[in-house]
Amino acid sequence: MKSFLFILLGFVCCLGAFSGKAQPAIPTVDIQSDSVNQALDTTQFQILEDRQGMLRIEQVVNNPAFHHDSYFNRNRRSHVYWIRLQLRNTLDHPLSLYLCHFSGSYFDLYWQNRPGRWQHQRTGPLVPISQIPPHEGNRENNRILVTMAAGQTYVFYQRLENPFWQPPLVYLSPQIQSLFNRKDTLFAYYRAERGWVDIFVDGIMLGILMLAIAYNVFLFLSIRDRTYLYFGIALFFFTLDRNTYRIQAFLFEEYPYSFRLAANFFFIAFFLFFLQSLRRFTGSLLNRTRNNRLITYLLAFTAFVNLIFFFSFGMPGVPADEILLLEEILVRVILLLWALTVWKHRHQRAVDARLALIATTPLLTLWVYTLITRILGQYANITIPQSLRIMIDYLESFCFAWLIILFSGALINRYNQARQLVARQALEREQLEKEREMERNRIIASQNERLEQQVKERTAQLEASLTELKATQAQLIQAEKMASLGELTAGIAHEIQNPLNFVNNFAEVSVELIDDLKLDLQDGHYDGVLSVSDDLAQILAKIQQHGQRAAAIVSGMLDHSRTQPGAKTEVNINELVSESLKQAYHDIRTKDSHFRARLVTNTDRSLPRLTLVAQDISRTLVNLFTNAFYAMHEKAATVGPMAGYEPQIRISTEAVDQWLFIRIRDNGTGIDSKIIGKVFQPFFTTKPTGHGTGMGLSLSYDIITKGHGGQLSVISEPGNFTEFTIQLPLDDGKR
């Protein structure tokens, strides 16, 4: 059955060949060893150019354009090529074989295990590691593993591709390697040839470079000299450029395309920042020369040429090799121009100039040599031996190491000099600061003596002013008391007049009754004597009652006028509130007999008797009631009788949690919120001039808070109401 299928396949191929242009025969490569490892000869594989990169495997299989070609062909201009090869496993057992290619960035392999069913695998340096097929945990980016059955022949199609920013595939060399040979080669490299030493040394060098980068950044942050920053950035890009493969394998396995694309600019970035660090290091020698500006222009032009070279492979007709050569020439010309300028002015700053020249001369010399060999090879076909190329690579690494080590030493020496300069300047500043401090101390001491004398004089003046102020305050307090007494006296006089009128009237009636009594006695009318005696007794009782009333009024007036606080006595607070309310109301009525107010009282009759200074509390209550009546009187005069306004004052007493609350609320003019916080301050009043001293509420506040351990607060809404709250402790010990 298998033989029939092969015959049929061969027949179809023959038909395809005769239908158009004849295809060249596919040579067969026989594999006769388990340890095969060879690069195929140019006669053993065929090449197909894919200019557009759009061909599919179905279009490639019977394409007559396959042909033999050399490994290297400078005329190849495509970024995609197909390679066809035929392998036969002559062994008597299956063979695991790697198909290798090291030219393209993308490597696709197609083959048929059986007719009509294509197998496809993909690898390459720009393929994310997760998309590369694994074998025993190992993923190869230049090799694809296939298994060939014993005695079977396979036709393989390799598709190789470079992105637009890489050169065309001018070198094509497919290779095959058995899995056994691959393992043996790796073992020999890492154990027998001690390849691990190369990796270990590379790791150490990479670590040293990273430490150098961090150290230069630290120096920049310490002294803010951009020379260290530029050199640190240059080392960073140098590390990326020299370790692209290892850094990609370690950090960018999943983003190889982006990293390799950025790698096109690593060297030019290194050169730009390194030259900037050199220019900063020898800045005083370059700033005065025309070459410095020329170097700036050449650096910008070099960066532009590098960008053109990046796109040159994707633009037909653009000579990429010449652009790359121009970039190399510019790099060497710029470095040579800098070196000549520094050499010319080396005596002006000998140490820095010599160190910079010694550090860069070996690399500059080697670069001039490699440029000459490149020009000869490109235009005169003069090539250097492979062994010499390897030696040049080692020499270039040595020159870079020499440059980095020596220039780093020069920067460290400059840093130490800067530290010494900073330390010396700091010492000078410290000495100058000490001298200034001594001078300041001397001036301060002199000023202190003068200030102390002024303070003493001012203190004496303040003490005298304070004594005078206390005396004035005492006089004002007494004046407030007397003013309050005067206001009360006007009202009390009206109150005393009533009992006096009763006493006078009853006295006149008593005189008449005594005359009648005498007549009755003379006439012997004893029944009349008894009747007159009863009337006389009642009249005398009335006289006594009204006399006591007058005496009480006078006593209250005297208590109110005392300058010293009285003794505390037990007081019925409700009676004290009622008496104070009547006194204040009579006072306002005396001034304006037409004024009427509604008095609403809500007193707690279960309140205990409190030990208070009665005359002080009475003075406070009278003051609060007087202010309330005054506010209502002013509002009534303002709104007029036709507005329906009825003056009303509400008084309540209650005990809550060992505290007595006396609330006095009026519906007068209220107090503006801007000044309500000042009402308890001495000499502050809202009344017009001549209507108050501003000491009433201040004195009342001191009586409640300092004299009785209570609180006096106020809330108000302008135009609607004002409410004062007196809070006194029920416990005698707190008062």
XYZ file of C-alpha atoms in Angstrom:
735
model
C 0.000 0.000 0.000
C 2.804 2.404 0.925
C 4.606 1.618 -2.329
C 1.474 2.420 -4.279
C 1.138 5.791 -2.533
C 4.738 6.713 -3.299
C 4.263 5.744 -6.930
C 1.100 7.857 -7.078
C 2.877 10.813 -5.462
C 5.729 10.513 -7.930
C 3.289 10.426 -10.814
C 1.574 13.585 -9.597
C 4.914 15.321 -9.246
C 5.850 14.318 -12.774
C 2.590 15.713 -14.082
C 3.300 18.979 -12.285
C 6.757 19.061 -13.762
C 5.608 18.506 -17.306
C 2.686 20.897 -16.992
C 5.016 23.922 -16.948
C 8.623 24.643 -16.315
C 10.481 21.519 -15.137
C 11.445 21.487 -11.465
C 15.036 20.611 -10.586
C 15.401 17.244 -8.922
C 15.522 17.258 -5.128
C 18.770 15.637 -3.974
C 18.444 13.165 -1.133
C 20.713 13.355 1.906
C 21.198 9.970 3.544
C 21.587 9.897 7.321
C 23.741 6.968 8.295
C 24.710 7.768 11.904
C 23.016 8.519 15.222
C 25.578 11.252 15.857
C 25.201 13.185 12.642
C 26.090 16.902 12.784
C 26.708 18.584 9.456
C 26.005 21.635 7.346
C 24.419 20.641 4.056
C 26.327 21.235 0.857
C 24.895 23.796 -1.568
C 23.986 20.927 -3.905
C 21.891 19.277 -1.195
C 19.256 22.021 -0.771
C 17.267 24.409 -2.959
C 16.288 28.057 -2.415
C 13.113 29.977 -3.290
C 12.864 33.764 -2.968
C 9.617 35.162 -1.465
C 9.797 38.906 -2.174
C 6.361 39.725 -0.772
C 6.560 37.198 2.075
C 3.028 36.017 1.239
C 3.579 32.502 -0.173
C 1.832 29.588 1.546
C 3.130 26.055 1.781
C 0.609 24.915 -0.843
C 2.041 27.479 -3.275
C 5.629 26.562 -2.453
C 5.484 22.771 -2.854
C 5.240 22.723 -6.651
C 6.880 26.078 -7.304
C 9.346 25.712 -10.210
C 11.473 28.653 -9.009
C 13.438 26.536 -6.526
C 17.118 26.564 -7.441
C 20.562 25.847 -6.069
C 22.682 28.746 -4.846
C 25.775 29.452 -2.770
C 25.723 29.988 0.963
C 26.552 33.676 0.637
C 25.105 35.891 -2.068
C 25.357 39.656 -1.678
C 22.694 40.170 -4.348
C 19.917 38.637 -2.275
C 17.476 41.422 -1.377
C 14.512 39.569 0.081
C 13.699 39.239 3.781
C 11.927 35.880 3.260
C 13.404 32.722 1.681
C 12.248 29.111 1.434
C 14.704 26.192 1.562
C 13.782 22.716 0.349
C 15.755 19.635 1.300
C 15.147 15.866 1.292
C 16.428 13.586 4.055
C 16.369 9.793 4.303
C 16.846 7.826 7.502
C 18.911 4.814 6.481
C 19.090 3.524 10.037
C 17.056 0.588 11.248
C 15.436 2.594 14.026
C 13.667 5.968 14.378
C 15.929 8.999 14.567
C 15.350 12.239 16.516
C 16.898 14.934 14.382
C 17.317 18.703 14.755
C 16.927 20.813 11.622
C 18.952 23.931 12.294
C 19.283 27.353 10.793
C 21.089 30.339 12.308
C 20.379 33.106 9.770
C 16.725 34.063 10.049
C 14.915 35.667 12.961
C 11.874 33.472 12.242
C 12.311 29.782 11.328
C 9.242 27.812 10.155
C 9.482 24.127 9.257
C 6.923 22.188 7.171
C 6.916 18.437 6.408
C 4.505 15.569 5.825
C 4.358 12.547 8.103
C 2.010 10.965 5.590
C 0.634 12.253 2.268
C -1.839 15.088 2.548
C -1.132 16.001 6.167
C 1.333 18.823 6.790
C 3.195 19.299 10.065
C 4.329 22.783 11.085
C 6.562 24.080 13.871
C 8.018 27.511 14.455
C 11.007 28.885 16.326
C 13.479 31.742 16.013
C 15.194 34.459 18.054
C 12.154 36.777 17.728
C 9.549 34.162 18.690
C 8.288 34.388 22.317
C 9.692 31.515 24.343
C 6.222 30.244 25.252
C 5.453 29.691 21.528
C 8.557 27.574 20.849
C 7.871 23.793 20.995
C 9.648 22.224 24.002
C 11.541 18.975 24.259
C 12.243 17.643 27.745
C 11.796 21.178 29.070
C 14.303 22.647 26.612
C 13.282 25.220 23.981
C 15.681 25.957 21.103
C 15.293 29.150 19.085
C 17.415 27.979 16.118
C 16.541 24.267 16.035
C 13.380 22.243 15.437
C 13.267 18.596 16.483
C 11.589 16.003 14.229
C 11.371 12.218 14.457
C 12.114 10.233 11.282
C 10.905 6.672 10.976
C 13.420 4.000 9.990
C 14.038 3.837 6.261
C 11.705 6.753 5.473
C 12.368 9.766 3.247
C 11.046 13.217 4.132
C 10.917 16.468 2.184
C 11.336 19.483 4.490
C 10.493 23.099 3.696
C 12.186 25.774 5.774
C 10.788 29.289 5.760
C 13.313 31.896 6.962
C 12.348 35.517 7.626
C 13.985 38.676 8.898
C 11.957 41.758 9.960
C 12.201 44.946 7.922
C 14.808 46.470 10.234
C 17.260 43.592 9.747
C 19.362 42.957 6.618
C 18.163 40.618 3.848
C 19.043 36.936 4.118
C 22.312 36.998 2.160
C 23.691 33.918 3.966
C 21.728 30.639 3.942
C 23.180 27.444 5.374
C 20.811 24.732 6.667
C 22.255 22.197 9.086
C 21.181 18.904 10.634
C 22.132 17.531 14.036
C 20.911 14.447 15.838
C 19.485 14.724 19.326
C 22.224 12.427 20.598
C 24.933 14.647 19.125
C 23.250 17.774 20.515
C 23.293 16.390 24.046
C 26.867 15.191 23.654
C 27.959 18.597 22.322
C 26.313 20.463 25.183
C 27.863 18.116 27.731
C 31.280 18.542 26.166
C 30.907 22.333 26.093
C 29.844 22.751 29.699
C 32.035 20.038 31.237
C 34.982 19.139 29.051
C 35.459 22.560 27.439
C 34.419 24.301 30.650
C 31.852 26.503 28.886
C 30.313 27.223 32.255
C 33.418 29.270 33.019
C 32.568 31.630 30.143
C 29.038 32.018 31.463
C 30.344 32.538 34.996
C 32.852 35.172 33.850
C 30.202 36.901 31.747
C 27.922 36.988 34.790
C 30.677 38.520 36.916
C 31.405 41.146 34.265
C 27.705 41.921 33.961
C 27.483 42.337 37.735
C 30.531 44.635 37.751
C 28.976 46.785 35.036
C 25.700 47.032 36.950
C 27.596 48.062 40.099
C 29.489 50.676 38.078
C 26.188 52.038 36.743
C 24.700 52.247 40.239
C 27.876 53.850 41.621
C 27.924 56.575 38.949
C 24.251 57.334 39.545
C 24.997 57.557 43.277
C 27.856 59.986 42.625
C 25.575 62.099 40.449
C 22.945 62.253 43.197
C 25.663 63.187 45.697
C 27.317 66.105 43.902
C 24.910 66.776 41.006
C 27.651 66.569 38.364
C 26.077 65.375 35.107
C 29.359 63.794 34.005
C 28.582 60.827 36.263
C 24.992 60.629 35.041
C 26.048 60.584 31.380
C 28.727 57.965 32.043
C 26.280 55.826 34.049
C 23.752 55.928 31.188
C 26.538 55.132 28.703
C 27.527 52.077 30.772
C 23.882 51.020 30.882
C 23.556 51.009 27.080
C 27.016 49.429 26.730
C 25.851 46.593 28.985
C 22.709 46.132 26.907
C 24.663 46.198 23.641
C 27.316 43.690 24.751
C 24.910 41.306 26.522
C 21.851 41.485 24.294
C 21.402 37.716 24.025
C 21.759 36.983 27.749
C 19.574 39.913 28.847
C 16.873 38.882 26.390
C 16.995 35.293 27.660
C 16.791 36.472 31.261
C 14.309 39.364 31.135
C 12.599 39.544 27.742
C 11.865 35.948 26.735
C 8.253 36.843 25.977
C 9.066 40.152 24.236
C 12.020 39.354 21.969
C 10.801 41.447 19.037
C 10.528 44.678 21.039
C 13.868 44.117 22.763
C 15.765 43.278 19.574
C 14.183 46.247 17.810
C 15.383 48.553 20.599
C 18.810 46.881 20.434
C 19.431 48.642 17.116
C 19.942 51.860 19.087
C 21.955 50.553 22.046
C 25.399 51.281 20.580
C 24.585 54.748 19.268
C 23.011 55.622 22.633
C 26.161 54.378 24.387
C 28.381 56.450 22.123
C 26.302 59.631 22.474
C 26.199 59.527 26.268
C 29.833 58.430 26.560
C 31.001 61.317 24.420
C 28.827 63.685 26.445
C 30.519 62.431 29.613
C 33.927 63.027 27.983
C 32.901 66.545 26.966
C 31.661 67.313 30.474
C 34.824 65.837 31.975
C 37.039 68.106 29.852
C 34.465 70.864 29.441
C 36.755 73.777 30.232
C 39.023 72.727 27.343
C 36.222 72.406 24.776
C 33.879 75.249 25.606
C 36.185 77.877 24.129
C 36.758 76.041 20.817
C 34.814 75.843 17.576
C 35.322 72.093 17.525
C 32.909 71.721 20.434
C 30.018 73.068 18.350
C 31.144 70.949 15.394
C 31.086 67.849 17.601
C 27.518 68.704 18.617
C 26.409 68.915 14.978
C 28.220 65.693 14.090
C 26.595 63.859 17.006
C 23.152 64.928 15.848
C 23.988 63.899 12.271
C 25.284 60.511 13.462
C 22.039 59.846 15.322
C 20.128 60.760 12.152
C 22.277 58.412 10.037
C 21.646 55.612 12.547
C 17.910 56.181 12.185
C 18.203 56.091 8.373
C 20.182 52.847 8.621
C 17.405 51.355 10.765
C 14.877 51.854 7.951
C 17.302 51.267 5.058
C 16.751 47.490 4.761
C 13.058 48.024 4.136
C 13.592 50.675 1.443
C 14.620 49.324 -1.973
C 17.534 51.110 -3.578
C 18.931 52.509 -0.335
C 22.591 51.435 0.098
C 22.487 50.043 3.635
C 26.165 49.011 3.639
C 27.277 52.508 2.681
C 25.042 54.074 5.335
C 26.487 51.767 7.990
C 29.991 52.622 6.812
C 29.155 56.332 7.009
C 27.943 55.873 10.579
C 31.184 54.108 11.547
C 33.230 56.880 9.925
C 31.273 59.549 11.823
C 31.786 57.763 15.150
C 35.540 57.646 14.646
C 35.771 61.208 13.305
C 33.896 62.579 16.322
C 36.082 60.709 18.800
C 39.230 61.708 16.901
C 38.114 65.350 16.772
C 37.565 65.337 20.530
C 40.957 63.716 21.141
C 42.790 66.256 18.960
C 41.059 69.165 20.707
C 41.948 67.844 24.154
C 45.530 67.133 23.065
C 45.879 70.676 21.786
C 44.770 72.175 25.135
C 46.108 69.430 27.419
C 48.378 71.789 29.389
C 45.470 73.905 30.627
C 44.088 71.038 32.662
C 46.822 68.430 32.597
C 45.435 65.724 34.895
C 41.946 65.422 33.414
C 43.196 65.754 29.842
C 45.861 63.070 30.225
C 43.543 60.608 31.924
C 40.864 61.053 29.271
C 43.337 60.637 26.407
C 45.021 57.605 27.963
C 41.613 55.980 28.484
C 40.359 56.489 24.911
C 43.521 56.169 22.799
C 43.628 52.318 22.580
C 39.974 52.082 21.515
C 40.330 54.953 19.041
C 43.423 53.318 17.494
C 41.678 49.960 17.142
C 38.580 51.570 15.641
C 40.668 53.375 13.022
C 42.264 50.044 12.092
C 38.908 48.216 11.850
C 37.510 51.044 9.709
C 40.401 50.707 7.254
C 39.968 46.940 7.040
C 36.228 47.338 6.477
C 36.744 49.811 3.632
C 39.337 47.523 2.036
C 37.083 44.522 2.374
C 33.999 46.296 1.026
C 35.592 48.050 -1.958
C 38.831 46.130 -2.666
C 37.725 42.624 -1.617
C 40.695 42.414 0.742
C 39.665 40.297 3.732
C 41.534 39.552 6.909
C 41.974 36.006 8.245
C 39.379 34.581 10.621
C 41.954 34.161 13.370
C 42.803 37.867 13.147
C 39.110 38.756 13.378
C 38.820 36.776 16.599
C 41.899 38.535 17.945
C 40.409 41.928 17.033
C 37.232 41.047 18.941
C 39.296 40.231 22.014
C 41.327 43.407 21.572
C 38.140 45.472 21.327
C 36.845 43.925 24.561
C 40.182 44.724 26.206
C 40.056 48.327 24.935
C 36.543 48.781 26.290
C 37.598 47.329 29.648
C 40.647 49.640 29.696
C 38.436 52.606 28.829
C 35.817 51.872 31.482
C 38.316 51.108 34.248
C 40.593 54.075 33.619
C 37.803 56.581 33.016
C 35.952 55.322 36.105
C 39.141 55.851 38.087
C 39.411 59.373 36.690
C 35.814 60.092 37.692
C 36.402 58.715 41.181
C 39.499 60.902 41.512
C 37.443 63.893 40.404
C 34.765 62.968 42.929
C 37.353 62.843 45.712
C 38.662 66.251 44.680
C 35.123 67.590 44.682
C 34.554 66.143 48.159
C 37.762 67.745 49.419
C 36.718 71.048 47.894
C 33.267 70.764 49.433
C 34.774 69.851 52.802
C 37.154 72.813 52.619
C 34.339 75.149 51.650
C 32.192 73.722 54.437
C 35.022 74.323 56.932
C 35.400 77.893 55.711
C 31.647 78.418 55.923
C 31.627 76.954 59.414
C 34.443 79.259 60.519
C 32.686 82.236 58.967
C 29.444 81.174 60.603
C 31.178 80.965 63.994
C 32.519 84.491 63.561
C 29.075 85.700 62.559
C 27.558 83.862 65.516
C 30.003 85.519 67.908
C 29.170 88.920 66.445
C 25.448 88.156 66.675
C 25.848 87.057 70.295
C 27.681 90.281 71.123
C 24.967 92.360 69.460
C 22.238 90.299 71.128
C 23.866 90.699 74.548
C 24.004 94.453 74.053
C 20.419 94.531 72.882
C 19.338 92.321 75.784
C 20.756 94.774 78.298
C 18.961 97.611 76.581
C 15.760 95.583 76.349
C 15.924 94.562 80.007
C 16.090 98.204 81.002
C 13.198 99.022 78.698
C 11.238 96.056 80.064
C 11.743 97.240 83.628
C 10.554 100.724 82.713
C 7.640 99.345 80.769
C 6.748 96.934 83.585
C 6.620 99.797 86.053
C 4.352 101.715 83.685
C 2.121 98.680 83.204
C 1.886 98.048 86.936
C 0.859 101.660 87.467
C -1.638 101.396 84.622
C -2.961 98.110 86.024
C -3.433 99.627 89.463
C -5.225 102.570 87.921
C -7.306 100.223 85.754
C -8.337 98.141 88.772
C -9.360 101.271 90.624
C -11.284 102.482 87.592
C -12.938 99.091 87.213
C -13.975 99.071 90.864
C -15.404 102.558 90.430
C -17.228 101.474 87.285
C -18.643 98.427 89.037
C -19.813 100.617 91.903
C -21.156 103.121 89.383
C -23.030 100.289 87.666
C -24.445 99.221 90.984
C -25.432 102.764 91.814
C -26.863 103.264 88.340
C -28.840 100.086 88.829
C -29.835 101.315 92.279
C -30.913 104.633 90.778
C -33.034 102.849 88.230
C -34.503 100.636 90.930
C -35.092 103.599 93.245
C -37.309 105.273 90.675
C -39.441 102.156 90.516
C -39.254 101.449 94.229
C -40.312 105.011 95.076
C -43.530 104.327 93.232
C -43.884 101.055 95.136
C -43.189 102.683 98.531
C -45.664 105.446 97.795
C -48.590 103.007 97.924
C -47.977 101.694 101.479
C -47.172 105.227 102.646
C -50.490 106.455 101.266
C -52.234 103.620 103.069
C -50.377 104.432 106.298
C -51.249 108.139 106.047
C -54.879 107.461 105.204
C -55.267 104.883 107.968
C -53.526 107.248 110.422
C -56.034 110.021 109.654
C -58.900 107.541 110.021
C -57.378 106.333 113.305
C -57.284 109.912 114.669
C -60.944 110.357 113.786
C -61.819 107.008 115.382
C -59.991 107.979 118.594
C -61.970 111.224 118.710
C -65.172 109.208 118.286
C -63.969 106.835 120.974
C -63.421 109.676 123.412
C -66.931 111.037 122.753
C -68.472 107.603 123.265
C -66.599 107.216 126.540
C -67.727 110.610 127.734
C -71.280 109.817 126.747
C -71.079 106.325 128.241
C -71.833 104.550 124.988
C -69.787 101.481 125.689
C -71.195 99.513 122.806
C -69.810 102.103 120.363
C -66.462 101.967 122.157
C -66.135 98.281 121.386
C -67.081 98.760 117.719
C -64.625 101.638 117.295
C -61.903 99.611 119.048
C -62.391 96.754 116.594
C -62.152 99.128 113.606
C -59.086 100.777 115.105
C -57.365 97.418 115.576
C -57.974 96.493 111.935
C -56.651 99.846 110.749
C -53.515 99.520 112.874
C -52.943 96.025 111.427
C -53.163 97.495 107.920
C -50.718 100.228 108.929
C -48.300 97.586 110.238
C -48.645 95.484 107.080
C -47.923 98.361 104.728
C -45.102 99.582 106.947
C -43.419 96.150 106.740
C -43.865 96.216 102.995
C -42.081 99.557 102.791
C -39.354 98.302 105.126
C -38.760 95.253 102.883
C -38.444 97.455 99.830
C -35.945 99.719 101.584
C -33.993 96.680 102.827
C -33.739 95.283 99.296
C -32.538 98.640 98.041
C -29.821 98.744 100.689
C -28.734 95.186 99.856
C -28.458 96.075 96.204
C -26.254 99.083 96.918
C -23.655 97.244 99.024
C -20.095 97.167 97.570
C -19.025 93.997 99.446
C -20.647 90.575 98.841
C -23.160 89.564 101.443
C -23.419 86.361 103.429
C -25.024 83.298 101.898
C -28.449 82.424 103.244
C -31.111 79.901 102.412
C -33.415 81.348 99.772
C -36.606 80.273 98.068
C -35.461 80.739 94.498
C -38.998 80.991 93.092
C -39.848 83.881 95.456
C -36.546 85.600 94.591
C -37.312 85.291 90.871
C -40.850 86.612 91.360
C -39.707 89.592 93.450
C -36.929 90.493 90.969
C -39.374 90.243 88.063
C -41.822 92.614 89.791
C -39.072 95.145 90.560
C -37.830 95.191 86.946
C -41.357 95.372 85.548
C -42.300 98.285 87.845
C -39.103 100.046 86.772
C -39.945 99.892 83.052
C -43.546 100.882 83.842
C -42.291 103.907 85.775
C -40.385 105.057 82.693
C -43.250 104.306 80.297
C -46.675 103.835 81.899
C -48.129 102.747 78.555
C -45.816 99.728 78.279
C -47.489 96.391 78.926
C -45.933 92.919 78.773
C -47.274 89.439 79.268
C -45.472 87.709 82.136
C -45.461 83.892 81.837
C -43.903 81.946 84.701
C -43.411 78.209 84.930
C -41.657 77.491 88.215
C -40.926 74.159 89.837
C -42.528 74.357 93.295
C -40.631 71.265 94.459
C -37.284 73.049 94.301
C -35.326 72.944 97.558
C -34.147 76.098 99.288
C -30.705 77.100 98.044
C -27.869 78.682 99.978
C -27.021 81.808 97.962
C -25.989 85.423 98.265
C -29.526 86.655 97.774
C -28.713 90.257 96.892
C -26.189 89.136 94.200
C -28.599 86.690 92.573
C -31.366 89.313 92.836
C -29.088 91.872 91.191
C -28.372 89.398 88.357
C -32.062 88.576 87.864
C -33.090 92.245 87.917
C -30.374 92.996 85.344
C -31.544 90.189 83.017
C -35.227 91.145 83.430
C -34.414 94.814 82.830
C -32.541 93.968 79.604
C -35.451 91.791 78.463
C -38.020 94.543 79.101
C -35.752 97.071 77.394
C -35.454 94.853 74.265
C -39.219 94.318 74.100
C -39.856 98.040 74.680
C -37.492 98.918 71.807
C -39.132 96.394 69.485
C -42.621 97.651 70.378
C -41.532 101.212 69.641
C -40.035 100.112 66.314
C -42.838 97.962 64.883
C -45.653 100.192 66.204
C -48.943 99.238 67.884
C -50.632 98.291 64.601
C -48.275 95.347 63.895
C -49.990 93.085 66.438
C -46.806 92.658 68.461
C -47.349 91.600 72.106
C -44.292 91.800 74.390
C -43.925 88.560 76.298
C -41.387 87.252 78.786
C -41.215 83.611 79.866
C -39.522 82.551 83.089
C -39.002 78.921 84.096
C -37.160 77.115 86.869
C -36.362 73.406 87.041
C -33.874 70.992 88.571
C -32.019 68.521 86.307
C -29.186 66.234 87.451
C -28.135 68.219 90.534
C -28.384 71.504 88.662
C -30.890 74.340 88.875
C -31.832 75.987 85.584
C -33.424 79.458 85.409
C -34.427 80.402 81.864
C -35.481 83.935 80.897
C -36.791 84.242 77.329
C -38.157 87.406 75.710
C -39.500 88.077 72.236
C -37.653 91.364 71.841
C -35.137 92.581 69.278
C -32.643 89.751 69.805
C -28.843 89.937 69.552
C -26.844 89.898 66.320
C -24.805 86.686 65.892
C -21.691 88.782 65.169
C -21.670 90.333 68.662
C -23.347 87.679 70.813
C -19.947 86.385 71.901
C -19.056 89.803 73.369
C -22.100 90.433 75.586
C -20.322 89.237 78.753
C -17.247 91.409 78.156
C -16.770 94.446 80.406
C -17.819 97.831 78.952
C -19.619 96.196 75.998
C -23.197 97.351 75.470
C -25.687 97.484 72.614
C -27.630 100.323 74.209
C -27.244 103.930 73.060
C -24.861 106.256 74.881
C -26.169 107.191 78.316
C -28.443 104.128 78.577
C -25.912 101.660 79.970
C -22.317 101.309 81.169
C -21.643 97.857 79.681
C -20.908 96.363 83.127
C -24.294 94.786 83.913
C -23.918 91.457 82.110
C -20.200 91.268 82.919
C -20.976 91.691 86.638
C -23.827 89.183 86.401
C -21.531 86.674 84.667
C -18.927 86.972 87.442
C -21.623 86.580 90.146
C -22.929 83.345 88.614
C -19.643 81.742 87.489
C -17.140 82.935 90.097
C -19.380 83.650 93.052
C -21.653 80.596 92.824
C -19.828 78.062 90.609
C -22.520 78.142 87.948
C -22.863 79.041 84.296
C -24.528 81.879 82.420
C -25.244 81.382 78.713
C -27.268 83.068 76.003
C -28.875 82.095 72.707
C -30.625 84.496 70.369
C -32.247 84.883 66.994
C -32.114 88.494 65.790
C -35.581 89.987 65.534
C -37.297 87.038 67.273
C -36.035 86.175 70.743
C -33.248 86.120 73.313
C -32.921 83.485 76.028
C -30.546 83.641 79.017
C -29.966 80.498 81.080
C -28.655 80.576 84.647
C -27.270 77.221 85.783
C -26.560 76.820 89.518
C -25.446 73.683 91.377
C -27.927 72.242 93.874
C -25.037 70.927 95.987
C -23.846 73.570 98.489
C -20.284 72.235 98.264
C -20.055 73.184 94.605
C -21.043 76.790 95.329
